[in-house]
Amino acid sequence: MKLLLKFDFTKVCNTVLKQKLEAHQFNYQQTAFGEIELMDKVSEEQLKLFHEDINSFGIEVVEDPKKIVIQKIKDVIVDMVFNEKDINVKTSVYLSEQLEENYNYLSNLFSEMTYTSIENFIILQKIEYTKILLTNEDLSLTEIAFKLNYSSVAHLSKQFKNTTGITPSAFQRIIAKRKQIN
């Protein structure tokens, strides 16, 4: 039997972190998505065990200052796309406000460290979310385009094809065939 699952990535990450922090008996406060402040002093050994524990879930503690900023940029973008934040300002302004940094600095650092642009990362996240919506939801491409703030279905379709190599319709047909087989 095959089950199709839908994920709320933010909720999953927060739940795993909460369980692991409590299992290690850390007194903590979550200050932002992906950012935890430990309220008490902990030993190097406790931190090492915690790092090993969360690594099994693909979560790692970031220590390089540049990598921290990159991770924060990614976290804000993923939260913005997957949680369908209704943002009434440009993404550049939103990122600058959320991270309290100049957008040019954020953009240049992101490109330098990831070899891609913030805009491209946003597109990739939107396409990933589109694939999830096409697979797990009963939404039309028009509804998905509207939900993800695309100017048109044609714009979403073009970005989808440029990113995946196939059209959204072809993707839907492939998913429908897989569901029939299983």
PDB file of C-alpha atoms in Angstrom:
ATOM      1  CA  MET A   1       0.000   0.000   0.000  1.00  0.00           C
ATOM      2  CA  LYS A   2       1.327   3.422  -0.928  1.00  0.00           C
ATOM      3  CA  LEU A   3       0.451   6.553   1.034  1.00  0.00           C
ATOM      4  CA  LEU A   4       0.813  10.053  -0.370  1.00  0.00           C
ATOM      5  CA  LEU A   5       1.993  12.462   2.289  1.00  0.00           C
ATOM      6  CA  LYS A   6       1.779  16.221   2.560  1.00  0.00           C
ATOM      7  CA  PHE A   7       4.367  18.034   4.675  1.00  0.00           C
ATOM      8  CA  ASP A   8       4.361  21.319   6.520  1.00  0.00           C
ATOM      9  CA  PHE A   9       8.146  21.657   6.576  1.00  0.00           C
ATOM     10  CA  THR A  10       8.166  24.453   9.139  1.00  0.00           C
ATOM     11  CA  LYS A  11       5.977  22.469  11.527  1.00  0.00           C
ATOM     12  CA  VAL A  12       8.047  19.301  11.061  1.00  0.00           C
ATOM     13  CA  CYS A  13      11.317  21.123  11.736  1.00  0.00           C
ATOM     14  CA  ASN A  14       9.928  22.944  14.761  1.00  0.00           C
ATOM     15  CA  THR A  15       8.498  19.717  16.199  1.00  0.00           C
ATOM     16  CA  VAL A  16      11.758  17.781  15.743  1.00  0.00           C
ATOM     17  CA  LEU A  17      13.771  20.609  17.274  1.00  0.00           C
ATOM     18  CA  LYS A  18      11.411  20.913  20.219  1.00  0.00           C
ATOM     19  CA  GLN A  19      11.524  17.171  20.905  1.00  0.00           C
ATOM     20  CA  LYS A  20      15.313  17.031  20.657  1.00  0.00           C
ATOM     21  CA  LEU A  21      15.896  20.150  22.765  1.00  0.00           C
ATOM     22  CA  GLU A  22      13.580  18.794  25.460  1.00  0.00           C
ATOM     23  CA  ALA A  23      15.162  15.321  25.268  1.00  0.00           C
ATOM     24  CA  HIS A  24      18.532  16.933  25.976  1.00  0.00           C
ATOM     25  CA  GLN A  25      16.883  18.961  28.766  1.00  0.00           C
ATOM     26  CA  PHE A  26      17.948  22.295  27.297  1.00  0.00           C
ATOM     27  CA  ASN A  27      16.290  25.437  28.576  1.00  0.00           C
ATOM     28  CA  TYR A  28      15.810  27.338  25.301  1.00  0.00           C
ATOM     29  CA  GLN A  29      13.893  30.004  23.486  1.00  0.00           C
ATOM     30  CA  GLN A  30      13.189  29.977  19.760  1.00  0.00           C
ATOM     31  CA  THR A  31      14.052  33.475  18.552  1.00  0.00           C
ATOM     32  CA  ALA A  32      13.306  32.910  14.835  1.00  0.00           C
ATOM     33  CA  PHE A  33      12.762  30.043  12.428  1.00  0.00           C
ATOM     34  CA  GLY A  34      15.947  28.006  12.608  1.00  0.00           C
ATOM     35  CA  GLU A  35      17.346  30.070  15.460  1.00  0.00           C
ATOM     36  CA  ILE A  36      17.480  28.850  19.056  1.00  0.00           C
ATOM     37  CA  GLU A  37      18.913  30.624  22.081  1.00  0.00           C
ATOM     38  CA  LEU A  38      20.075  28.361  24.889  1.00  0.00           C
ATOM     39  CA  MET A  39      19.190  30.022  28.187  1.00  0.00           C
ATOM     40  CA  ASP A  40      21.656  28.047  30.342  1.00  0.00           C
ATOM     41  CA  LYS A  41      25.302  27.193  29.899  1.00  0.00           C
ATOM     42  CA  VAL A  42      25.822  23.740  28.367  1.00  0.00           C
ATOM     43  CA  SER A  43      28.993  21.685  28.134  1.00  0.00           C
ATOM     44  CA  GLU A  44      30.847  20.930  24.907  1.00  0.00           C
ATOM     45  CA  GLU A  45      29.923  17.262  25.376  1.00  0.00           C
ATOM     46  CA  GLN A  46      26.198  18.114  25.670  1.00  0.00           C
ATOM     47  CA  LEU A  47      26.411  20.227  22.504  1.00  0.00           C
ATOM     48  CA  LYS A  48      28.286  17.473  20.667  1.00  0.00           C
ATOM     49  CA  LEU A  49      25.602  14.920  21.578  1.00  0.00           C
ATOM     50  CA  PHE A  50      22.864  17.340  20.547  1.00  0.00           C
ATOM     51  CA  HIS A  51      24.584  18.017  17.189  1.00  0.00           C
ATOM     52  CA  GLU A  52      24.841  14.277  16.517  1.00  0.00           C
ATOM     53  CA  ASP A  53      21.204  13.756  17.486  1.00  0.00           C
ATOM     54  CA  ILE A  54      19.783  16.431  15.177  1.00  0.00           C
ATOM     55  CA  ASN A  55      22.152  15.535  12.316  1.00  0.00           C
ATOM     56  CA  SER A  56      20.226  12.287  11.881  1.00  0.00           C
ATOM     57  CA  PHE A  57      17.269  14.475  10.792  1.00  0.00           C
ATOM     58  CA  GLY A  58      19.351  16.524   8.362  1.00  0.00           C
ATOM     59  CA  ILE A  59      19.529  19.454  10.776  1.00  0.00           C
ATOM     60  CA  GLU A  60      22.917  20.938  11.529  1.00  0.00           C
ATOM     61  CA  VAL A  61      24.205  23.744  13.692  1.00  0.00           C
ATOM     62  CA  VAL A  62      25.756  26.421  11.515  1.00  0.00           C
ATOM     63  CA  GLU A  63      28.769  28.232  12.923  1.00  0.00           C
ATOM     64  CA  ASP A  64      30.392  30.081   9.983  1.00  0.00           C
ATOM     65  CA  PRO A  65      28.970  33.675  10.054  1.00  0.00           C
ATOM     66  CA  LYS A  66      28.524  33.763   6.266  1.00  0.00           C
ATOM     67  CA  LYS A  67      26.796  30.373   6.267  1.00  0.00           C
ATOM     68  CA  ILE A  68      24.530  31.597   9.057  1.00  0.00           C
ATOM     69  CA  VAL A  69      23.362  34.524   6.906  1.00  0.00           C
ATOM     70  CA  ILE A  70      22.874  32.223   3.888  1.00  0.00           C
ATOM     71  CA  GLN A  71      20.820  29.806   5.998  1.00  0.00           C
ATOM     72  CA  LYS A  72      18.707  32.680   7.319  1.00  0.00           C
ATOM     73  CA  ILE A  73      18.056  33.876   3.760  1.00  0.00           C
ATOM     74  CA  LYS A  74      17.010  30.353   2.739  1.00  0.00           C
ATOM     75  CA  ASP A  75      14.825  29.964   5.828  1.00  0.00           C
ATOM     76  CA  VAL A  76      13.000  33.251   5.177  1.00  0.00           C
ATOM     77  CA  ILE A  77      12.434  32.301   1.520  1.00  0.00           C
ATOM     78  CA  VAL A  78      11.220  28.768   2.306  1.00  0.00           C
ATOM     79  CA  ASP A  79       8.916  30.138   5.005  1.00  0.00           C
ATOM     80  CA  MET A  80       7.663  32.804   2.606  1.00  0.00           C
ATOM     81  CA  VAL A  81       6.936  30.313  -0.221  1.00  0.00           C
ATOM     82  CA  PHE A  82       5.716  27.220   1.620  1.00  0.00           C
ATOM     83  CA  ASN A  83       3.651  29.081   4.208  1.00  0.00           C
ATOM     84  CA  GLU A  84       2.155  31.314   1.536  1.00  0.00           C
ATOM     85  CA  LYS A  85       3.042  34.569   3.235  1.00  0.00           C
ATOM     86  CA  ASP A  86       1.074  37.383   1.635  1.00  0.00           C
ATOM     87  CA  ILE A  87       3.823  39.944   1.177  1.00  0.00           C
ATOM     88  CA  ASN A  88       2.800  43.347  -0.086  1.00  0.00           C
ATOM     89  CA  VAL A  89       6.374  44.497  -0.748  1.00  0.00           C
ATOM     90  CA  LYS A  90       9.131  43.348  -3.082  1.00  0.00           C
ATOM     91  CA  THR A  91      10.989  40.239  -1.968  1.00  0.00           C
ATOM     92  CA  SER A  92      14.175  42.290  -1.713  1.00  0.00           C
ATOM     93  CA  VAL A  93      12.530  44.674   0.755  1.00  0.00           C
ATOM     94  CA  TYR A  94      10.997  41.779   2.698  1.00  0.00           C
ATOM     95  CA  LEU A  95      14.343  39.975   3.023  1.00  0.00           C
ATOM     96  CA  SER A  96      16.096  43.185   4.082  1.00  0.00           C
ATOM     97  CA  GLU A  97      13.453  43.852   6.728  1.00  0.00           C
ATOM     98  CA  GLN A  98      13.390  40.280   8.039  1.00  0.00           C
ATOM     99  CA  LEU A  99      17.177  39.975   8.251  1.00  0.00           C
ATOM    100  CA  GLU A 100      17.902  43.623   9.062  1.00  0.00           C
ATOM    101  CA  GLU A 101      20.573  43.779   6.366  1.00  0.00           C
ATOM    102  CA  ASN A 102      21.083  45.679   3.129  1.00  0.00           C
ATOM    103  CA  TYR A 103      19.680  43.679   0.218  1.00  0.00           C
ATOM    104  CA  ASN A 104      22.747  44.249  -1.975  1.00  0.00           C
ATOM    105  CA  TYR A 105      24.906  42.704   0.757  1.00  0.00           C
ATOM    106  CA  LEU A 106      22.507  39.741   1.100  1.00  0.00           C
ATOM    107  CA  SER A 107      22.300  39.232  -2.660  1.00  0.00           C
ATOM    108  CA  ASN A 108      26.057  39.422  -3.231  1.00  0.00           C
ATOM    109  CA  LEU A 109      26.824  37.112  -0.299  1.00  0.00           C
ATOM    110  CA  PHE A 110      24.187  34.606  -1.427  1.00  0.00           C
ATOM    111  CA  SER A 111      25.570  34.524  -4.978  1.00  0.00           C
ATOM    112  CA  GLU A 112      29.152  34.249  -3.715  1.00  0.00           C
ATOM    113  CA  MET A 113      28.394  31.364  -1.350  1.00  0.00           C
ATOM    114  CA  THR A 114      25.804  29.388  -3.339  1.00  0.00           C
ATOM    115  CA  TYR A 115      26.748  30.164  -6.963  1.00  0.00           C
ATOM    116  CA  THR A 116      23.156  31.107  -7.710  1.00  0.00           C
ATOM    117  CA  SER A 117      20.987  34.165  -7.184  1.00  0.00           C
ATOM    118  CA  ILE A 118      18.333  34.744  -4.555  1.00  0.00           C
ATOM    119  CA  GLU A 119      15.818  35.105  -7.381  1.00  0.00           C
ATOM    120  CA  ASN A 120      16.766  31.690  -8.763  1.00  0.00           C
ATOM    121  CA  PHE A 121      16.503  30.132  -5.296  1.00  0.00           C
ATOM    122  CA  ILE A 122      13.001  31.596  -4.939  1.00  0.00           C
ATOM    123  CA  ILE A 123      12.018  30.155  -8.322  1.00  0.00           C
ATOM    124  CA  LEU A 124      13.351  26.722  -7.310  1.00  0.00           C
ATOM    125  CA  GLN A 125      11.336  26.834  -4.078  1.00  0.00           C
ATOM    126  CA  LYS A 126       8.180  27.891  -5.926  1.00  0.00           C
ATOM    127  CA  ILE A 127       8.611  25.054  -8.428  1.00  0.00           C
ATOM    128  CA  GLU A 128       9.157  22.533  -5.612  1.00  0.00           C
ATOM    129  CA  TYR A 129       5.984  23.789  -3.929  1.00  0.00           C
ATOM    130  CA  THR A 130       4.153  23.641  -7.261  1.00  0.00           C
ATOM    131  CA  LYS A 131       5.168  19.968  -7.611  1.00  0.00           C
ATOM    132  CA  ILE A 132       3.863  19.264  -4.105  1.00  0.00           C
ATOM    133  CA  LEU A 133       0.583  21.049  -4.858  1.00  0.00           C
ATOM    134  CA  LEU A 134       0.182  19.250  -8.184  1.00  0.00           C
ATOM    135  CA  THR A 135       0.858  15.912  -6.488  1.00  0.00           C
ATOM    136  CA  ASN A 136      -1.104  16.269  -3.252  1.00  0.00           C
ATOM    137  CA  GLU A 137      -3.772  18.907  -3.777  1.00  0.00           C
ATOM    138  CA  ASP A 138      -6.755  19.117  -6.070  1.00  0.00           C
ATOM    139  CA  LEU A 139      -5.824  22.548  -7.403  1.00  0.00           C
ATOM    140  CA  SER A 140      -5.741  23.725 -11.003  1.00  0.00           C
ATOM    141  CA  LEU A 141      -2.602  25.313 -12.405  1.00  0.00           C
ATOM    142  CA  THR A 142      -4.487  28.617 -12.427  1.00  0.00           C
ATOM    143  CA  GLU A 143      -5.179  28.297  -8.688  1.00  0.00           C
ATOM    144  CA  ILE A 144      -1.555  27.372  -8.005  1.00  0.00           C
ATOM    145  CA  ALA A 145      -0.278  30.314 -10.073  1.00  0.00           C
ATOM    146  CA  PHE A 146      -2.529  32.649  -8.093  1.00  0.00           C
ATOM    147  CA  LYS A 147      -1.523  31.060  -4.764  1.00  0.00           C
ATOM    148  CA  LEU A 148       2.182  31.560  -5.554  1.00  0.00           C
ATOM    149  CA  ASN A 149       1.711  35.134  -6.816  1.00  0.00           C
ATOM    150  CA  TYR A 150       2.582  34.453 -10.440  1.00  0.00           C
ATOM    151  CA  SER A 151       1.444  37.077 -12.930  1.00  0.00           C
ATOM    152  CA  SER A 152      -0.033  34.342 -15.144  1.00  0.00           C
ATOM    153  CA  VAL A 153      -0.310  30.599 -15.655  1.00  0.00           C
ATOM    154  CA  ALA A 154       1.975  30.983 -18.678  1.00  0.00           C
ATOM    155  CA  HIS A 155       4.693  32.510 -16.465  1.00  0.00           C
ATOM    156  CA  LEU A 156       4.457  29.626 -13.965  1.00  0.00           C
ATOM    157  CA  SER A 157       4.418  27.057 -16.791  1.00  0.00           C
ATOM    158  CA  LYS A 158       7.490  28.576 -18.430  1.00  0.00           C
ATOM    159  CA  GLN A 159       9.450  28.612 -15.151  1.00  0.00           C
ATOM    160  CA  PHE A 160       8.309  25.053 -14.396  1.00  0.00           C
ATOM    161  CA  LYS A 161       9.491  23.798 -17.789  1.00  0.00           C
ATOM    162  CA  ASN A 162      12.786  25.728 -17.585  1.00  0.00           C
ATOM    163  CA  THR A 163      13.461  24.247 -14.141  1.00  0.00           C
ATOM    164  CA  THR A 164      12.246  20.661 -14.549  1.00  0.00           C
ATOM    165  CA  GLY A 165      12.505  20.117 -18.288  1.00  0.00           C
ATOM    166  CA  ILE A 166       8.820  19.168 -18.568  1.00  0.00           C
ATOM    167  CA  THR A 167       5.560  21.091 -18.543  1.00  0.00           C
ATOM    168  CA  PRO A 168       3.262  21.059 -15.514  1.00  0.00           C
ATOM    169  CA  SER A 169       0.737  19.073 -17.566  1.00  0.00           C
ATOM    170  CA  ALA A 170       3.340  16.421 -18.385  1.00  0.00           C
ATOM    171  CA  PHE A 171       4.295  16.310 -14.708  1.00  0.00           C
ATOM    172  CA  GLN A 172       0.628  15.773 -13.767  1.00  0.00           C
ATOM    173  CA  ARG A 173       0.310  12.951 -16.316  1.00  0.00           C
ATOM    174  CA  ILE A 174       3.419  11.229 -14.914  1.00  0.00           C
ATOM    175  CA  ILE A 175       2.057  11.487 -11.369  1.00  0.00           C
ATOM    176  CA  ALA A 176      -1.368  10.200 -12.471  1.00  0.00           C
ATOM    177  CA  LYS A 177       0.255   7.169 -14.175  1.00  0.00           C
ATOM    178  CA  ARG A 178       2.324   6.424 -11.060  1.00  0.00           C
ATOM    179  CA  LYS A 179      -0.810   6.523  -8.921  1.00  0.00           C
ATOM    180  CA  GLN A 180      -2.557   4.097 -11.300  1.00  0.00           C
ATOM    181  CA  ILE A 181       0.357   1.659 -11.219  1.00  0.00           C
ATOM    182  CA  ASN A 182       0.452   1.583  -7.426  1.00  0.00           C
TER     183      ASN A 182
END
